[in-house]
Structures are given as C-alpha cells and as structure tokens.
Short mmCIF file of N, CA and C in Angstrom, two decimals:
data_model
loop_
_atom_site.label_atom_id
_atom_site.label_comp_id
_atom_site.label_asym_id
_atom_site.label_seq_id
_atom_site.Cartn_x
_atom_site.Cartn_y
_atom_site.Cartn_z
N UNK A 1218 0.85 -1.17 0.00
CA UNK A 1218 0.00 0.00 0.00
C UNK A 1218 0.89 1.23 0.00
N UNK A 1219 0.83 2.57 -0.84
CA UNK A 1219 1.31 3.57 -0.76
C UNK A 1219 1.94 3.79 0.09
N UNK A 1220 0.72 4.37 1.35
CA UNK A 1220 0.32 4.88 2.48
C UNK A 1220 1.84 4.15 3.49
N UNK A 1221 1.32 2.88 3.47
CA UNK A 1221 2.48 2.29 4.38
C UNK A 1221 3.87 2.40 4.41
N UNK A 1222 4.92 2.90 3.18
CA UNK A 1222 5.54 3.95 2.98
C UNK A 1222 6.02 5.20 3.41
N UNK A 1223 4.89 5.99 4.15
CA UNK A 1223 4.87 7.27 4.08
C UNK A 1223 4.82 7.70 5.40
N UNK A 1224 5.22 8.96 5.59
CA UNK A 1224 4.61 9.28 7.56
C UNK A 1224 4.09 10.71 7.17
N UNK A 1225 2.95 10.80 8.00
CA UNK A 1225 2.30 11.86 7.77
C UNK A 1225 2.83 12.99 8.75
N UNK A 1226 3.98 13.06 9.49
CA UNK A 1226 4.45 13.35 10.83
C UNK A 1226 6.07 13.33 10.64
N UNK A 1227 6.71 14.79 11.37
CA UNK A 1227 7.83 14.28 11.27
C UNK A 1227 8.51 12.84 12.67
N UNK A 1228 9.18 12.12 11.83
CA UNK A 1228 10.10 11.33 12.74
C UNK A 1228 11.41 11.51 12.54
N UNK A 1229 12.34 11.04 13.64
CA UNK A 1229 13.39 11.51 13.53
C UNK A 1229 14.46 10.27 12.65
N UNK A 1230 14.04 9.40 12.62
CA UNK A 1230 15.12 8.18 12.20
C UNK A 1230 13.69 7.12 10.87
N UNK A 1231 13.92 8.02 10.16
CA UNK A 1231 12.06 7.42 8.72
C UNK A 1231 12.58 5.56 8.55
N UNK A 1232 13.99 5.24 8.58
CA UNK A 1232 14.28 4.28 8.32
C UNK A 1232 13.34 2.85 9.34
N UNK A 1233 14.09 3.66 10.63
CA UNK A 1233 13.84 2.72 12.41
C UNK A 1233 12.02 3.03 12.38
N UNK A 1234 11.35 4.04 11.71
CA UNK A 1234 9.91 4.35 12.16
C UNK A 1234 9.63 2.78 11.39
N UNK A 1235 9.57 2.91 10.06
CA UNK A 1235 9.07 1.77 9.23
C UNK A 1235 9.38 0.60 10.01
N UNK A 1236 10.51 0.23 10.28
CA UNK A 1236 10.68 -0.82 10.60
C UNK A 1236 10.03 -1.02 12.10
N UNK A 1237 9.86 -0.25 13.05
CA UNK A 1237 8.83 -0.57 13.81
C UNK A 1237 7.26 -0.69 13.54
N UNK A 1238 7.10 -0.41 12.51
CA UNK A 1238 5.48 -0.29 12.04
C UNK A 1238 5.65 -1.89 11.43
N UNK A 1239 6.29 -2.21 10.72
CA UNK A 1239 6.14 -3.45 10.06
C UNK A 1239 6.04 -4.18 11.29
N UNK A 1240 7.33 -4.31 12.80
CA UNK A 1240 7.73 -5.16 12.90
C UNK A 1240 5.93 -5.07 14.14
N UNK A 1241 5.40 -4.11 14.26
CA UNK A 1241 3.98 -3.90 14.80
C UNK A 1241 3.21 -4.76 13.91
N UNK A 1242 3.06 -4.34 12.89
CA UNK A 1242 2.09 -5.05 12.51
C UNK A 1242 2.11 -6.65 12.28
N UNK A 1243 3.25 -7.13 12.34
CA UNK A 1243 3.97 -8.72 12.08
C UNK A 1243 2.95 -9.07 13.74
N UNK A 1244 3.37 -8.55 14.74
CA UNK A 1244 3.05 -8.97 15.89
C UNK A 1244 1.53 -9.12 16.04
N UNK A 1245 0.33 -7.24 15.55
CA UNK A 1245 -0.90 -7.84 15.69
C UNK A 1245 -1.30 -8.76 14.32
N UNK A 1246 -0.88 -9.01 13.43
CA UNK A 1246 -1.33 -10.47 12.72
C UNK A 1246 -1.57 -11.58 13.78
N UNK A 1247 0.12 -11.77 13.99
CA UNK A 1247 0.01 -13.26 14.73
C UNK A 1247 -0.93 -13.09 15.94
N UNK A 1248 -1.07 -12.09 16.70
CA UNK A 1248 -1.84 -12.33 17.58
C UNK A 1248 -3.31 -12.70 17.49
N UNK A 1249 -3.86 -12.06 16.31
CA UNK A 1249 -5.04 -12.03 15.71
C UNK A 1249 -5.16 -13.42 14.86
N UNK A 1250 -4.03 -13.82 14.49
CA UNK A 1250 -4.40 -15.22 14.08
C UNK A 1250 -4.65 -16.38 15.06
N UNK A 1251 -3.45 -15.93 16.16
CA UNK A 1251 -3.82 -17.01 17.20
C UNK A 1251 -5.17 -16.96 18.03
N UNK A 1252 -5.68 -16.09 18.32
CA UNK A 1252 -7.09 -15.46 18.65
C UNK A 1252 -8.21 -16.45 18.01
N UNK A 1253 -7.96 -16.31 16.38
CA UNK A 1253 -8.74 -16.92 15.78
C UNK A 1253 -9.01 -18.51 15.75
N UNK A 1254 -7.99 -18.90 15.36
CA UNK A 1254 -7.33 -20.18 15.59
C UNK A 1254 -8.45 -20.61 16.83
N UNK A 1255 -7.68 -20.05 18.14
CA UNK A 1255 -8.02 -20.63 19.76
C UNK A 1255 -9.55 -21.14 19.35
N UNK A 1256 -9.96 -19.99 19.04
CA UNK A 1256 -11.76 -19.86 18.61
C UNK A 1256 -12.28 -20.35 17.99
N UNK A 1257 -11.27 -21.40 17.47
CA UNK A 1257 -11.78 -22.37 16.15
C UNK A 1257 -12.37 -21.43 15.07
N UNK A 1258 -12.04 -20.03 14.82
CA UNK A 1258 -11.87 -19.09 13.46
C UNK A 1258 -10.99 -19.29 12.41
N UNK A 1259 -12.17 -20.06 11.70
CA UNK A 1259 -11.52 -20.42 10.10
C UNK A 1259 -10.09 -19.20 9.56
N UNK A 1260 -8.71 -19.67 9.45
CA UNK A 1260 -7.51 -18.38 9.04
C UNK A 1260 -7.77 -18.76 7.86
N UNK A 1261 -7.52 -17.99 6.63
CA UNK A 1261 -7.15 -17.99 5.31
C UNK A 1261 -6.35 -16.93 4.95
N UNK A 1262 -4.38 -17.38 5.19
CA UNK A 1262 -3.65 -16.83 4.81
C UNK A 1262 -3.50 -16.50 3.38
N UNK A 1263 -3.51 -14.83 3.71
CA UNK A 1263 -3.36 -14.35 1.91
C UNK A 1263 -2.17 -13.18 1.90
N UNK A 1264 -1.21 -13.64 1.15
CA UNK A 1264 -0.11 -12.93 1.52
C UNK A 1264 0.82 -12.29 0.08
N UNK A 1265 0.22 -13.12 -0.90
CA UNK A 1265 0.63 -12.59 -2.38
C UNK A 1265 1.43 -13.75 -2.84
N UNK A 1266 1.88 -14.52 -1.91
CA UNK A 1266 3.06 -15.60 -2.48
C UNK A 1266 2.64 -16.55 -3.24
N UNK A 1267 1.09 -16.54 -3.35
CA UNK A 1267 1.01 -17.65 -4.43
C UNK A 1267 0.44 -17.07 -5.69
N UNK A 1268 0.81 -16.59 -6.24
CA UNK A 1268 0.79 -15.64 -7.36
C UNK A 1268 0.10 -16.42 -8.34
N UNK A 1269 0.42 -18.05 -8.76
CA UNK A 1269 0.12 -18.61 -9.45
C UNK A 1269 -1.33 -19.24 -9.49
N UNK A 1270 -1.81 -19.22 -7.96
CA UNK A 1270 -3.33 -19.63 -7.83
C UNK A 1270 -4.02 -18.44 -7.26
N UNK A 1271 -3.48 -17.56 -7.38
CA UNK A 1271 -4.77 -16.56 -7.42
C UNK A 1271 -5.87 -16.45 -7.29
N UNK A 1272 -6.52 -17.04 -8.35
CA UNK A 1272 -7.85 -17.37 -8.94
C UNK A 1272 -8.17 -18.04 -7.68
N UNK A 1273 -7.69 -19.77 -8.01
CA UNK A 1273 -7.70 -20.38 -6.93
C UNK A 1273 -7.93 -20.09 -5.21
N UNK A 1274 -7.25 -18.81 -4.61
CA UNK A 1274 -7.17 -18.18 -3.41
C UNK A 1274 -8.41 -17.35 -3.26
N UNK A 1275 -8.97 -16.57 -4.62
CA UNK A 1275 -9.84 -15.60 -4.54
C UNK A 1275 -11.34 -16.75 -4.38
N UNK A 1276 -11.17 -17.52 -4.95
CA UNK A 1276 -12.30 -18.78 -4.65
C UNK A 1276 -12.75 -18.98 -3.13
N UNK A 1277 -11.50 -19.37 -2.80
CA UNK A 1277 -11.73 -20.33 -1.62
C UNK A 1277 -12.40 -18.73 -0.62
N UNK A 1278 -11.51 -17.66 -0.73
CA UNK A 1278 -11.77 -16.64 0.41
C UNK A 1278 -13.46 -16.24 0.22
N UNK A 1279 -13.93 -16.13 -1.12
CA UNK A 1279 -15.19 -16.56 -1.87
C UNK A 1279 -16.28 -17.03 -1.78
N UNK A 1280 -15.87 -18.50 -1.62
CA UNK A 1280 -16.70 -19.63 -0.64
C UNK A 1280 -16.74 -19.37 0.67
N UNK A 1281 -16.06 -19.35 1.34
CA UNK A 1281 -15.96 -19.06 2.62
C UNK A 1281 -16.91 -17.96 2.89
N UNK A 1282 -16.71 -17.11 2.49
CA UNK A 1282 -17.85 -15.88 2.83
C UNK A 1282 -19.03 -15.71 2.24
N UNK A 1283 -19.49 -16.91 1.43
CA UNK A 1283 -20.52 -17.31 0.67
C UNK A 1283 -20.90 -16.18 -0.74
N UNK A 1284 -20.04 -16.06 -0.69
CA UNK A 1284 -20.16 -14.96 -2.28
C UNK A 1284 -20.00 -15.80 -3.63
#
C-alpha cells in the first residue's frame, strides 16, 4: 500500500519508524491469528506468495464468505 511507505508526521530516524510499524504489525497479525485459531476461526492466509493460484485463493476466500 502507498500509504504504508509514508509518515504523515515528522520522525526523527524514517528508516527505524518503518521498521517498527512493520515489525507492529507482524506482531498484531500473529496475535489475531492465534485469537482466531483458539476460537476455532476459520484463518485464510493471503499474503501474495502464491501468485500462481490466485484465482484459486480468490475462490476459496469466496466460498468461505458465501459470495
């Protein structure tokens, strides 16, 4: 995303900001996955790496939500 890139604010070190925002958001994923998980909440990791089933990925997330 653009946005994720960018700071709307000055910081003093733009390099160390990003990399705490990523390494934030790495953390609420997993937490939010394990959350789900516990809860027996269906995960459907979508992360870009399977480039080749696409289609395939956009299905299943698809079905799942009955669309």
């Amino acid at each position: 995303m653009p946005r994720a890139s960018t700071f709307h604010h000055d910081v003093s070190d733009p390099g160390r900001a990003q990399r705490n925002r990523l390494e934030r958001d790495s953390l609420v994923t997993l937490d939010a996955v394990e959350s789900a998980r516990r809860l027996g909440v269906r995960v459907i990791e979508v992360d870009g790496s399977r480039d080749a089933e696409a289609e395939a990925e956009a299905d299943e997330v698809g079905a799942h939500l009955g669309l």
